[in-house]
C-alpha angles and dihedrals in degrees: 000000000000091000091053092056090049091051092048091051091049091051091048091052091049091050091049091053091047090051091051091051092046091052090052090051092049090057088064096043115102125194130185124224120196140193135179094034091305096314090120118039131180123192112205133179125233086259091061094253116144111233102175141003119200122191123186108240091232089069094060093087130102101301099089094159092057091049091051090050092050092049091051091047091050091051090049091049091050090049091053090050091051089052089052092050091050092048091051093050092045092051089064092052097043096041111128095017094103096228116173118254113275093022109138130204136237092048 
């Protein structure tokens, strides 16, 4: 029994180190969210920090409300893409752990 606890602790430490490395990698990952068929683009890091916003000049007319909606939609798209990138990276770390579907790390 004592050996099993030691092995579990060793696995937990390895997973913690893998999580730390993954978080460092995510800081350098950039994803692009789009709206309006690419007329509004948002580049966001894996830490949910916006890096760039690009707006097609043709949208800078009178319809301010539409432009605001497209910017919000592009940010939401970028956020979803960050979530996907995190899930992909996490699947490599948690593979073989037998976690239930939908279970997210870190807690």
